[in-house]
Tab-separated table of C-alpha atoms and ligand atoms in Angstrom:
chain	number	residue	atom	x	y	z
D	1	MET	CA	0.000	0.000	0.000
D	2	ARG	CA	1.524	3.304	-1.091
D	3	THR	CA	0.517	6.532	0.632
D	4	GLY	CA	1.604	10.098	0.302
D	5	GLU	CA	0.763	13.617	1.345
D	6	VAL	CA	1.272	16.674	-0.857
D	7	ASP	CA	-0.256	20.140	-1.239
D	8	ILE	CA	-2.096	19.403	-4.462
D	9	LEU	CA	-2.937	16.265	-6.416
D	10	VAL	CA	-3.440	16.183	-10.147
D	11	VAL	CA	-5.403	13.313	-11.684
D	12	GLY	CA	-4.304	12.647	-15.279
D	13	ALA	CA	-0.984	13.305	-17.009
D	14	GLY	CA	-2.366	14.542	-20.311
D	15	LEU	CA	-1.441	18.001	-21.524
D	16	SER	CA	-3.870	19.759	-19.150
D	17	GLY	CA	-2.824	17.863	-16.011
D	18	LEU	CA	0.877	18.300	-16.682
D	19	VAL	CA	0.486	22.024	-17.367
D	20	ALA	CA	-1.461	22.407	-14.118
D	21	ALA	CA	1.192	20.460	-12.183
D	22	ARG	CA	3.995	22.521	-13.709
D	23	GLU	CA	2.312	25.798	-12.744
D	24	LEU	CA	1.710	24.582	-9.203
D	25	VAL	CA	5.319	23.424	-8.769
D	26	ARG	CA	6.472	26.814	-10.062
D	27	ALA	CA	4.352	28.405	-7.342
D	28	GLY	CA	6.295	26.390	-4.768
D	29	LYS	CA	3.674	23.704	-4.071
D	30	GLU	CA	4.263	20.033	-3.491
D	31	VAL	CA	2.432	18.130	-6.185
D	32	ALA	CA	1.763	14.535	-7.207
D	33	VAL	CA	0.310	13.608	-10.600
D	34	LEU	CA	-1.589	10.302	-10.666
D	35	GLU	CA	-1.797	8.855	-14.170
D	36	ALA	CA	-3.764	5.713	-15.024
D	37	ARG	CA	-1.693	4.653	-18.029
D	38	GLU	CA	1.928	3.512	-18.085
D	39	ARG	CA	2.749	6.565	-20.220
D	40	VAL	CA	2.059	10.296	-20.203
D	41	GLY	CA	0.311	12.339	-22.905
D	42	GLY	CA	-3.224	10.903	-22.839
D	43	ARG	CA	-4.749	11.738	-26.226
D	44	LEU	CA	-1.267	12.541	-27.581
D	45	LEU	CA	0.573	9.547	-28.961
D	46	SER	CA	3.623	9.862	-31.196
D	47	VAL	CA	5.092	6.721	-32.749
D	48	GLU	CA	8.637	6.479	-34.112
D	49	VAL	CA	8.350	5.040	-37.640
D	50	ALA	CA	12.025	5.443	-38.575
D	51	PRO	CA	14.973	6.605	-36.471
D	52	GLY	CA	14.070	10.103	-35.276
D	53	ALA	CA	10.913	10.248	-37.467
D	54	PHE	CA	7.615	10.405	-35.550
D	55	VAL	CA	3.974	10.129	-36.575
D	56	ASP	CA	1.123	11.395	-34.429
D	57	LEU	CA	-1.729	8.958	-33.877
D	58	GLY	CA	-3.519	11.414	-31.591
D	59	GLY	CA	-3.474	15.220	-31.452
D	60	GLU	CA	-1.223	16.631	-34.142
D	61	TRP	CA	-1.946	20.014	-35.714
D	62	LEU	CA	-1.989	23.575	-34.475
D	63	GLY	CA	-2.654	26.892	-36.105
D	64	PRO	CA	-3.026	30.655	-35.710
D	65	GLY	CA	-4.745	31.798	-32.538
D	66	GLN	CA	-3.383	28.915	-30.477
D	67	GLU	CA	-0.929	31.098	-28.606
D	68	ARG	CA	-0.927	29.159	-25.352
D	69	LEU	CA	0.072	25.927	-27.038
D	70	ALA	CA	2.647	27.698	-29.197
D	71	ALA	CA	4.182	29.418	-26.147
D	72	LEU	CA	4.320	26.146	-24.207
D	73	ALA	CA	5.996	24.395	-27.142
D	74	ALA	CA	8.515	27.190	-27.618
D	75	GLY	CA	9.387	27.074	-23.912
D	76	LEU	CA	9.904	23.316	-24.132
D	77	GLY	CA	12.056	23.644	-27.252
D	78	ALA	CA	9.629	21.779	-29.544
D	79	ARG	CA	10.039	22.836	-33.172
D	80	GLN	CA	7.116	23.306	-35.550
D	81	ALA	CA	6.867	22.503	-39.263
D	82	THR	CA	4.338	23.797	-41.777
D	83	THR	CA	1.787	21.289	-43.062
D	84	LEU	CA	2.169	20.699	-46.797
D	85	ASP	CA	-0.570	22.679	-48.532
D	86	ASN	CA	0.970	23.129	-51.985
D	87	GLY	CA	0.155	21.054	-55.016
D	88	LEU	CA	-2.938	19.318	-56.213
D	89	HIS	CA	-5.611	18.242	-53.745
D	90	VAL	CA	-7.922	15.352	-54.614
D	91	LEU	CA	-11.700	15.351	-54.560
D	92	TYR	CA	-13.287	11.917	-54.960
D	93	TRP	CA	-16.989	12.570	-55.321
D	94	ASP	CA	-19.853	10.631	-56.908
D	95	GLY	CA	-17.396	7.970	-58.041
D	96	ARG	CA	-15.184	10.481	-59.917
D	97	ARG	CA	-11.705	11.624	-59.005
D	98	ARG	CA	-10.703	15.198	-59.706
D	99	SER	CA	-7.703	17.247	-58.678
D	100	TYR	CA	-7.702	20.944	-57.845
D	101	LYS	CA	-5.333	23.606	-56.590
D	102	THR	CA	-7.543	26.250	-54.989
D	103	SER	CA	-9.076	26.155	-51.511
D	104	VAL	CA	-12.498	25.393	-53.053
D	105	PRO	CA	-13.105	21.810	-54.225
D	106	PRO	CA	-14.680	21.415	-57.694
D	107	LEU	CA	-18.145	20.457	-56.455
D	108	PRO	CA	-21.226	21.336	-58.537
D	109	LEU	CA	-21.923	25.085	-58.457
D	110	GLY	CA	-25.329	24.572	-56.816
D	111	VAL	CA	-23.689	22.629	-53.972
D	112	LEU	CA	-21.005	25.295	-53.509
D	113	ALA	CA	-23.647	28.038	-53.401
D	114	ASP	CA	-25.671	26.048	-50.887
D	115	LEU	CA	-22.593	25.525	-48.707
D	116	ALA	CA	-21.676	29.199	-48.916
D	117	GLN	CA	-25.105	30.272	-47.681
D	118	ALA	CA	-25.081	27.619	-44.941
D	119	GLY	CA	-21.606	28.745	-43.808
D	120	ALA	CA	-22.720	32.381	-43.682
D	121	HIS	CA	-25.856	31.371	-41.778
D	122	LEU	CA	-23.899	29.303	-39.229
D	123	SER	CA	-21.386	32.099	-38.836
D	124	LEU	CA	-24.192	34.543	-38.061
D	125	LEU	CA	-25.687	32.130	-35.514
D	126	THR	CA	-22.356	31.781	-33.671
D	127	HIS	CA	-22.270	35.502	-32.769
D	128	PRO	CA	-24.669	35.427	-29.790
D	129	VAL	CA	-23.015	32.257	-28.403
D	130	GLY	CA	-20.676	33.531	-25.688
D	131	LEU	CA	-17.590	31.414	-25.094
D	132	GLU	CA	-17.632	31.618	-21.304
D	133	GLU	CA	-21.319	30.791	-20.957
D	134	PRO	CA	-22.782	29.517	-24.251
D	135	TRP	CA	-25.845	28.315	-22.300
D	136	GLN	CA	-26.785	31.945	-21.686
D	137	ALA	CA	-27.442	32.706	-25.376
D	138	ARG	CA	-31.021	33.871	-25.857
D	139	ARG	CA	-31.973	30.854	-27.975
D	140	ALA	CA	-29.672	28.407	-26.171
D	141	GLY	CA	-32.513	26.108	-25.046
D	142	LYS	CA	-33.976	25.828	-28.537
D	143	TRP	CA	-30.599	25.348	-30.248
D	144	ASP	CA	-29.527	22.761	-27.705
D	145	ALA	CA	-32.699	20.760	-28.340
D	146	THR	CA	-32.074	20.855	-32.111
D	147	SER	CA	-29.695	18.310	-33.609
D	148	VAL	CA	-27.248	19.427	-36.267
D	149	GLU	CA	-28.867	16.866	-38.582
D	150	ARG	CA	-32.236	18.515	-38.138
D	151	TRP	CA	-30.738	21.939	-38.768
D	152	LEU	CA	-28.970	20.908	-41.942
D	153	ARG	CA	-32.045	19.165	-43.326
D	154	ARG	CA	-33.980	22.389	-42.871
D	155	ASN	CA	-31.338	24.846	-43.953
D	156	LEU	CA	-29.556	23.303	-46.914
D	157	ALA	CA	-31.290	23.031	-50.236
D	158	THR	CA	-29.137	20.406	-51.952
D	159	GLN	CA	-28.398	16.775	-51.159
D	160	GLY	CA	-24.716	17.417	-52.010
D	161	GLY	CA	-24.509	20.354	-49.591
D	162	ARG	CA	-25.987	18.256	-46.803
D	163	SER	CA	-23.528	15.427	-47.513
D	164	VAL	CA	-20.532	17.789	-47.374
D	165	LEU	CA	-21.717	19.336	-44.134
D	166	ARG	CA	-22.301	15.903	-42.572
D	167	LEU	CA	-18.742	14.923	-43.470
D	168	GLY	CA	-17.489	18.234	-42.086
D	169	VAL	CA	-19.256	17.619	-38.762
D	170	ARG	CA	-17.760	14.115	-38.546
D	171	GLU	CA	-14.278	15.466	-39.249
D	172	LEU	CA	-14.743	18.242	-36.710
D	173	LEU	CA	-16.445	16.397	-33.843
D	174	ALA	CA	-15.933	12.689	-34.588
D	175	ALA	CA	-19.677	12.307	-34.032
D	176	GLU	CA	-22.768	11.979	-36.215
D	177	PRO	CA	-24.784	15.148	-36.897
D	178	GLU	CA	-27.806	13.633	-35.103
D	179	GLU	CA	-25.757	13.115	-31.934
D	180	VAL	CA	-24.750	16.742	-31.390
D	181	SER	CA	-26.815	19.824	-30.810
D	182	LEU	CA	-26.739	22.955	-32.889
D	183	LEU	CA	-25.712	24.885	-29.755
D	184	TRP	CA	-22.646	22.657	-29.243
D	185	LEU	CA	-21.648	23.026	-32.904
D	186	LEU	CA	-22.014	26.810	-32.745
D	187	PHE	CA	-19.989	26.933	-29.544
D	188	VAL	CA	-17.219	24.701	-30.935
D	189	LEU	CA	-17.021	26.734	-34.145
D	190	ARG	CA	-16.827	30.017	-32.260
D	191	SER	CA	-14.348	28.525	-29.811
D	192	ALA	CA	-12.114	27.495	-32.723
D	193	GLY	CA	-12.092	30.896	-34.374
D	194	GLY	CA	-15.051	30.654	-36.766
D	195	VAL	CA	-16.699	28.496	-39.370
D	196	ARG	CA	-13.689	28.128	-41.691
D	197	THR	CA	-10.723	27.882	-39.302
D	198	PRO	CA	-11.222	24.343	-37.872
D	199	LEU	CA	-11.054	22.543	-41.232
D	200	THR	CA	-8.496	24.796	-42.955
D	201	VAL	CA	-4.782	24.144	-43.408
D	202	THR	CA	-2.994	27.433	-44.219
D	203	GLY	CA	-4.427	30.048	-41.867
D	204	GLY	CA	-6.407	27.371	-40.006
D	205	ALA	CA	-6.183	24.710	-37.304
D	206	GLN	CA	-4.136	22.291	-39.462
D	207	GLU	CA	-1.463	24.811	-40.441
D	208	ARG	CA	1.454	23.369	-38.446
D	209	ARG	CA	2.584	20.342	-36.491
D	210	PHE	CA	5.419	19.440	-34.180
D	211	VAL	CA	8.658	18.038	-35.509
D	212	GLY	CA	9.131	14.927	-33.389
D	213	GLY	CA	5.402	14.659	-32.583
D	214	ALA	CA	3.044	16.335	-30.128
D	215	GLN	CA	3.536	13.807	-27.314
D	216	GLN	CA	7.018	15.224	-26.678
D	217	LEU	CA	5.323	18.223	-24.996
D	218	ALA	CA	3.912	15.898	-22.355
D	219	ALA	CA	7.110	13.855	-22.126
D	220	ARG	CA	9.233	16.952	-21.566
D	221	MET	CA	6.943	18.359	-18.871
D	222	ALA	CA	6.780	14.966	-17.154
D	223	GLY	CA	10.573	14.687	-17.344
D	224	ALA	CA	10.902	17.963	-15.480
D	225	LEU	CA	8.307	16.897	-12.901
D	226	GLY	CA	10.276	13.703	-12.298
D	227	GLU	CA	9.042	11.442	-9.508
D	228	ARG	CA	6.033	13.639	-8.897
D	229	VAL	CA	4.399	11.796	-11.820
D	230	VAL	CA	3.124	8.378	-10.772
D	231	LEU	CA	2.279	6.077	-13.696
D	232	GLY	CA	-0.082	3.096	-13.592
D	233	ALA	CA	-2.187	4.813	-10.927
D	234	PRO	CA	-5.854	4.970	-12.005
D	235	VAL	CA	-7.771	6.988	-9.437
D	236	VAL	CA	-10.980	5.220	-8.453
D	237	HIS	CA	-12.135	7.312	-5.524
D	238	ILE	CA	-11.905	10.897	-4.282
D	239	ARG	CA	-12.996	11.708	-0.741
D	240	GLN	CA	-13.273	15.205	0.633
D	241	ASP	CA	-13.084	15.896	4.361
D	242	ALA	CA	-12.898	19.256	6.064
D	243	GLY	CA	-9.931	20.979	4.413
D	244	SER	CA	-8.408	17.861	2.854
D	245	VAL	CA	-8.969	15.526	-0.027
D	246	THR	CA	-7.843	11.925	-0.506
D	247	ALA	CA	-7.494	10.325	-3.937
D	248	SER	CA	-7.280	6.546	-3.931
D	249	THR	CA	-6.159	4.019	-6.487
D	250	LYS	CA	-6.712	0.284	-5.876
D	251	ASN	CA	-3.615	0.102	-3.688
D	252	SER	CA	-2.634	3.625	-2.707
D	253	HIS	CA	-3.994	6.719	-0.990
D	254	TYR	CA	-2.771	10.250	-1.556
D	255	LYS	CA	-3.828	13.118	0.666
D	256	ALA	CA	-3.728	16.804	-0.305
D	257	ARG	CA	-5.389	20.132	0.288
D	258	ALA	CA	-6.899	20.236	-3.206
D	259	VAL	CA	-7.118	18.143	-6.366
D	260	VAL	CA	-7.184	19.021	-10.052
D	261	VAL	CA	-9.087	16.397	-12.015
D	262	ALA	CA	-7.672	16.602	-15.553
D	263	VAL	CA	-9.550	13.786	-17.306
D	264	PRO	CA	-12.280	14.084	-19.982
D	265	PRO	CA	-15.747	14.461	-18.358
D	266	PRO	CA	-17.047	10.954	-19.295
D	267	LEU	CA	-13.987	9.446	-17.550
D	268	CYS	CA	-15.131	11.057	-14.288
D	269	ARG	CA	-17.892	8.440	-14.209
D	270	SER	CA	-15.348	5.797	-13.214
D	271	ILE	CA	-14.266	7.794	-10.176
D	272	GLY	CA	-16.391	7.537	-7.029
D	273	PHE	CA	-16.828	10.849	-5.220
D	274	ASP	CA	-17.539	11.126	-1.529
D	275	PRO	CA	-19.530	13.225	-0.872
D	276	SER	CA	-21.206	12.684	-4.249
D	277	LEU	CA	-20.827	15.218	-7.006
D	278	PRO	CA	-23.383	18.001	-7.006
D	279	HIS	CA	-26.438	17.231	-9.138
D	280	GLU	CA	-25.439	19.495	-12.057
D	281	ARG	CA	-21.935	18.064	-12.387
D	282	ALA	CA	-23.179	14.488	-12.013
D	283	GLU	CA	-25.782	15.027	-14.754
D	284	LEU	CA	-23.248	16.718	-17.023
D	285	VAL	CA	-20.737	13.864	-16.866
D	286	ARG	CA	-23.555	11.345	-17.292
D	287	ARG	CA	-24.744	13.170	-20.407
D	288	MET	CA	-21.411	13.668	-22.138
D	289	ALA	CA	-19.971	11.117	-24.553
D	290	MET	CA	-16.622	10.856	-26.265
D	291	GLY	CA	-16.559	11.038	-30.051
D	292	ALA	CA	-15.574	7.864	-31.917
D	293	VAL	CA	-12.354	8.227	-33.874
D	294	ILE	CA	-9.684	6.061	-35.386
D	295	LYS	CA	-6.555	7.591	-36.798
D	296	VAL	CA	-4.692	5.672	-39.468
D	297	ALA	CA	-1.209	6.329	-40.810
D	298	ALA	CA	0.028	4.717	-44.011
D	299	ILE	CA	3.816	4.649	-44.186
D	300	TYR	CA	5.629	4.554	-47.565
D	301	ASP	CA	9.331	4.524	-48.471
D	302	GLU	CA	8.956	8.082	-49.694
D	303	PRO	CA	6.180	10.678	-50.150
D	304	PHE	CA	5.717	9.614	-53.789
D	305	TRP	CA	2.598	11.773	-54.282
D	306	ARG	CA	4.710	14.924	-53.927
D	307	SER	CA	6.791	14.138	-57.009
D	308	GLU	CA	3.525	13.581	-58.882
D	309	GLY	CA	2.400	17.096	-57.886
D	310	PHE	CA	-0.038	16.143	-55.123
D	311	SER	CA	-0.322	17.684	-51.673
D	312	GLY	CA	-1.511	14.469	-50.022
D	313	GLN	CA	-4.806	16.150	-49.123
D	314	ALA	CA	-7.905	14.305	-50.263
D	315	PHE	CA	-11.601	14.670	-49.553
D	316	SER	CA	-14.182	12.044	-50.481
D	317	ASP	CA	-17.840	11.115	-50.125
D	318	ASP	CA	-16.863	7.448	-50.322
D	319	GLY	CA	-15.594	5.955	-47.069
D	320	PRO	CA	-14.603	4.633	-44.740
D	321	LEU	CA	-11.704	7.089	-45.130
D	322	HIS	CA	-13.138	10.450	-46.161
D	323	MET	CA	-9.956	12.487	-45.939
D	324	SER	CA	-6.191	12.282	-45.952
D	325	MET	CA	-3.276	14.593	-45.179
D	326	ASP	CA	0.468	14.456	-45.728
D	327	ALA	CA	2.080	13.887	-42.328
D	328	SER	CA	5.550	12.911	-43.559
D	329	PRO	CA	8.277	13.643	-41.037
D	330	GLU	CA	10.931	16.175	-42.163
D	331	HIS	CA	13.556	13.553	-42.914
D	332	GLY	CA	12.012	10.161	-43.138
D	333	PRO	CA	9.423	8.061	-44.902
D	334	GLY	CA	6.266	9.291	-46.637
D	335	VAL	CA	3.203	9.295	-44.382
D	336	LEU	CA	-0.457	9.802	-45.204
D	337	VAL	CA	-2.776	10.097	-42.225
D	338	GLY	CA	-6.542	9.825	-42.175
D	339	LEU	CA	-9.274	10.110	-39.573
D	340	LEU	CA	-12.332	7.874	-39.391
D	341	GLY	CA	-14.881	9.603	-37.234
D	342	GLY	CA	-18.440	8.927	-36.040
D	343	SER	CA	-20.147	5.951	-37.732
D	344	ALA	CA	-17.070	5.214	-39.901
D	345	GLY	CA	-15.009	4.974	-36.729
D	346	ARG	CA	-17.533	2.638	-35.113
D	347	TRP	CA	-17.639	0.382	-38.169
D	348	PHE	CA	-13.856	0.268	-38.183
D	349	SER	CA	-13.764	-0.745	-34.509
D	350	ARG	CA	-15.969	-3.755	-35.241
D	351	ALA	CA	-14.432	-4.855	-38.565
D	352	ASP	CA	-11.729	-7.522	-38.703
D	353	PRO	CA	-8.137	-6.336	-39.264
D	354	VAL	CA	-7.895	-7.614	-42.848
D	355	ALA	CA	-11.153	-5.919	-43.910
D	356	ARG	CA	-9.996	-2.724	-42.225
D	357	ARG	CA	-6.664	-2.668	-43.999
D	358	GLU	CA	-8.281	-3.424	-47.360
D	359	ALA	CA	-10.898	-0.714	-46.923
D	360	VAL	CA	-8.356	1.947	-45.988
D	361	THR	CA	-5.807	1.111	-48.674
D	362	ALA	CA	-8.608	0.995	-51.283
D	363	CYS	CA	-9.562	4.568	-50.322
D	364	LEU	CA	-5.924	5.724	-50.502
D	365	ALA	CA	-5.566	4.076	-53.929
D	366	ARG	CA	-8.653	5.935	-55.155
D	367	PHE	CA	-7.007	9.171	-54.014
D	368	PHE	CA	-3.391	8.693	-55.118
D	369	GLY	CA	-3.223	5.663	-57.410
D	370	PRO	CA	-2.055	2.050	-57.022
D	371	ARG	CA	1.196	2.901	-55.183
D	372	ALA	CA	-0.912	4.207	-52.310
D	373	ALA	CA	-2.503	0.755	-51.946
D	374	LYS	CA	0.796	-0.741	-50.796
D	375	PRO	CA	2.097	1.027	-47.705
D	376	VAL	CA	5.059	-0.639	-46.038
D	377	GLN	CA	3.200	-0.253	-42.772
D	378	LEU	CA	-0.331	0.731	-41.784
D	379	LEU	CA	-0.782	2.020	-38.244
D	380	GLU	CA	-4.203	2.263	-36.624
D	381	GLN	CA	-5.150	3.858	-33.343
D	382	ASP	CA	-8.688	3.186	-32.159
D	383	TRP	CA	-9.300	5.730	-29.414
D	384	SER	CA	-12.650	4.205	-28.418
D	385	ALA	CA	-10.815	1.042	-27.407
D	386	GLU	CA	-8.612	2.948	-24.963
D	387	PRO	CA	-10.105	2.513	-21.466
D	388	TYR	CA	-8.590	5.788	-20.236
D	389	SER	CA	-9.792	7.845	-23.227
D	390	LEU	CA	-12.983	6.051	-24.335
D	391	GLY	CA	-12.801	7.902	-27.652
D	392	GLY	CA	-11.741	11.191	-29.180
D	393	TYR	CA	-11.080	13.834	-30.249
D	394	ASP	CA	-13.104	15.058	-27.278
D	395	ALA	CA	-16.388	14.761	-25.423
D	396	HIS	CA	-19.660	16.343	-26.526
D	397	PRO	CA	-22.842	16.830	-24.490
D	398	GLU	CA	-25.974	15.002	-25.577
D	399	LEU	CA	-28.876	17.100	-26.835
D	400	GLY	CA	-30.126	19.487	-24.154
D	401	ALA	CA	-27.265	18.878	-21.689
D	402	LEU	CA	-25.192	21.982	-22.439
D	403	ALA	CA	-28.056	24.378	-21.820
D	404	ALA	CA	-29.168	22.525	-18.693
D	405	TYR	CA	-25.845	21.595	-17.050
D	406	GLY	CA	-23.083	23.428	-18.951
D	407	ARG	CA	-22.323	25.698	-16.009
D	408	ALA	CA	-20.872	22.651	-14.224
D	409	LEU	CA	-18.102	22.269	-16.837
D	410	ARG	CA	-15.630	24.351	-14.840
D	411	ALA	CA	-17.317	25.133	-11.509
D	412	PRO	CA	-15.082	23.694	-8.726
D	413	TYR	CA	-16.625	21.365	-6.159
D	414	ARG	CA	-15.139	22.399	-2.806
D	415	CYS	CA	-11.464	21.315	-3.113
D	416	VAL	CA	-11.952	19.558	-6.483
D	417	HIS	CA	-11.092	21.614	-9.591
D	418	TRP	CA	-11.599	20.599	-13.202
D	419	ALA	CA	-9.125	20.819	-16.084
D	420	GLY	CA	-9.090	19.194	-19.524
D	421	ALA	CA	-9.579	20.308	-23.107
D	422	GLU	CA	-13.377	20.114	-22.666
D	423	ALA	CA	-13.285	22.734	-19.904
D	424	ALA	CA	-11.802	25.463	-22.125
D	425	PRO	CA	-13.797	28.342	-23.595
D	426	HIS	CA	-11.225	28.930	-26.379
D	427	TRP	CA	-10.163	25.998	-28.544
D	428	CYS	CA	-12.433	23.655	-26.602
D	429	GLY	CA	-11.406	20.050	-27.357
D	430	TYR	CA	-8.025	21.056	-28.794
D	431	MET	CA	-4.495	20.920	-27.359
D	432	ASP	CA	-4.537	24.681	-26.917
D	433	GLY	CA	-7.717	24.378	-24.838
D	434	ALA	CA	-6.074	21.674	-22.733
D	435	VAL	CA	-3.112	23.956	-21.988
D	436	ALA	CA	-5.396	26.885	-21.137
D	437	SER	CA	-7.535	24.729	-18.841
D	438	GLY	CA	-4.450	23.496	-16.960
D	439	GLU	CA	-3.250	27.054	-16.434
D	440	ARG	CA	-6.700	28.184	-15.309
D	441	ALA	CA	-7.169	25.258	-12.896
D	442	ALA	CA	-3.746	25.861	-11.323
D	443	ALA	CA	-4.503	29.557	-10.803
D	444	GLU	CA	-7.902	28.662	-9.349
D	445	VAL	CA	-6.373	26.220	-6.828
D	446	LEU	CA	-3.706	28.718	-5.752
D	447	ASP	CA	-6.404	31.352	-5.260
D	448	CYS	CA	-8.519	28.930	-3.284
D	449	LEU	CA	-5.677	27.802	-1.009
B	501	FAD	C1	-7.230	11.144	-33.036
B	501	FAD	C2	-7.131	12.489	-32.380
B	501	FAD	C3	-6.724	13.568	-33.140
B	501	FAD	C4	-6.627	14.829	-32.552
B	501	FAD	N1	-6.144	15.863	-33.308
B	501	FAD	C5	-5.911	17.065	-32.730
B	501	FAD	C6	-5.228	18.091	-33.443
B	501	FAD	O1	-4.797	17.885	-34.583
B	501	FAD	N2	-5.057	19.288	-32.812
B	501	FAD	C7	-5.469	19.504	-31.534
B	501	FAD	O2	-5.275	20.610	-31.019
B	501	FAD	N3	-6.101	18.524	-30.824
B	501	FAD	C8	-6.303	17.322	-31.380
B	501	FAD	N4	-6.865	16.298	-30.659
B	501	FAD	C9	-7.350	16.590	-29.295
B	501	FAD	C10	-6.191	16.654	-28.284
B	501	FAD	O3	-5.408	15.522	-28.400
B	501	FAD	C11	-6.773	16.778	-26.892
B	501	FAD	O4	-7.585	17.934	-26.805
B	501	FAD	C12	-5.752	16.923	-25.761
B	501	FAD	O5	-4.665	16.066	-25.932
B	501	FAD	C13	-6.474	16.656	-24.445
B	501	FAD	O6	-5.605	16.781	-23.334
B	501	FAD	P1	-6.236	16.615	-21.876
B	501	FAD	O7	-5.145	16.752	-20.908
B	501	FAD	O8	-7.401	17.501	-21.737
B	501	FAD	O9	-6.844	15.136	-21.826
B	501	FAD	P2	-6.157	13.709	-22.043
B	501	FAD	O10	-5.058	13.800	-23.026
B	501	FAD	O11	-7.267	12.769	-22.324
B	501	FAD	O12	-5.514	13.379	-20.630
B	501	FAD	C14	-6.232	12.795	-19.586
B	501	FAD	C15	-5.303	11.839	-18.856
B	501	FAD	O13	-5.985	11.311	-17.733
B	501	FAD	C16	-5.695	9.938	-17.623
B	501	FAD	N5	-6.788	9.324	-16.855
B	501	FAD	C17	-8.050	9.032	-17.251
B	501	FAD	N6	-8.767	8.528	-16.214
B	501	FAD	C18	-7.936	8.509	-15.140
B	501	FAD	C19	-8.068	8.106	-13.784
B	501	FAD	N7	-9.216	7.607	-13.314
B	501	FAD	N8	-7.005	8.220	-12.958
B	501	FAD	C20	-5.808	8.718	-13.400
B	501	FAD	N9	-5.633	9.097	-14.682
B	501	FAD	C21	-6.673	9.020	-15.545
B	501	FAD	C22	-5.579	9.458	-19.044
B	501	FAD	O14	-4.841	8.260	-19.148
B	501	FAD	C23	-4.886	10.642	-19.703
B	501	FAD	O15	-3.484	10.510	-19.670
B	501	FAD	C24	-6.971	15.020	-31.197
B	501	FAD	C25	-7.379	13.930	-30.434
B	501	FAD	C26	-7.453	12.673	-31.011
B	501	FAD	C27	-7.865	11.494	-30.161
């Protein structure tokens, strides 16, 4: 039985928990970080595919407006590289493959016009949705009761426009449009800088990535925290007494004056709280679900598509892989990554490995020709199968839950404070949001103590 006593406990050694711990140590506090897995980084996972060449199977890209993440990375000495956005992109639509160079795919003009009006409409609707308290928007109740699917059926005139928007929602939230509310979509769009930014490369959220992978941010912070980080320590219980809090794993107890819980909200369901969580927080975590996402990386001897003039970016209505991006390390093999979100992700989880490989390589071959069908290696990361993530990219509230219980996202419960990408007003669900939430939770604890 291991026991310990510190000033502050942090549950979870993802980006948010490690940032919180770092800030607290800087303020002179004694800290312990309890991490369930045998590694740090949580939803960040970088795999070495050749000596010194890493591929991200979790969080990867960053872009303008993500100053907190950029500052953290600069401080840790992590270099950034620009995502390849030059060359021909591929659109595979209605069984036809076309290449294009502009930022607008060659979809039928009627579909493009429909999408333009829908984008302008959504953009207008985001304005009254405040980032700190989206549930306070005048029509919050109505928008939170309306699914995105219902909205797009009513507000887009063409079948093609609806299909593109459905794919966009899956890429953005890793969930089906019927699973998320219009209010959540509006909030996420506003939180990520507008309607265009989240799915854009140059000038958007996919503009850059970290040389050496994103997980190094977590590894470097954990390295500096040293023995304060305890791996293989899933917290199962948190008890609060007058002025103290005890977090327990199956075989250890840690006592502190406060705790920062830095795990995604649905993961809080596997922690018993004594006294029980307040009604609003309990309902919120009960009514939030992780998205379903699988990230695949196809590794080739070289990025052969570049010499053929292609950027590696593809967009398709035919799945299971609806998109791809060039994620080749600076000096190393060629890498195409793709994300399978929502129903495609769930299908992939159930399918047998051979069927999965065939389906993915068939999509890549449709995008970039027969060479793409024969990667030397195909990596898959199914985030729904990870017991300490339960999915990705992040958690979304079920219909009606944001308006009813959203205020519990960040509100501390006595000595328990909440961090995590989901608790961030700006870049909610992103690495930048995780960093911001860790900083905010640390400041909150210091204030409270
Ligand atoms: C496939 C994928 C692609 C993504 N792409 C991007 C991207 O390109 N750009 C971007 O900005 N973001 C991206 N994200 C999101 C980004 O990775 C996350 O927002 C961020 O890493 C979340 O950090 P966090 O600290 O909030 O949570 P997490 O990383 O989930 O950390 C929580 C930690 O808590 C631990 N834990 C859970 N339960 C317990 C327990 N009971 N006791 C102790 N420890 C526990 C977990 O093991 C984990 O280490 C992506 C995510 C995924 C999955």
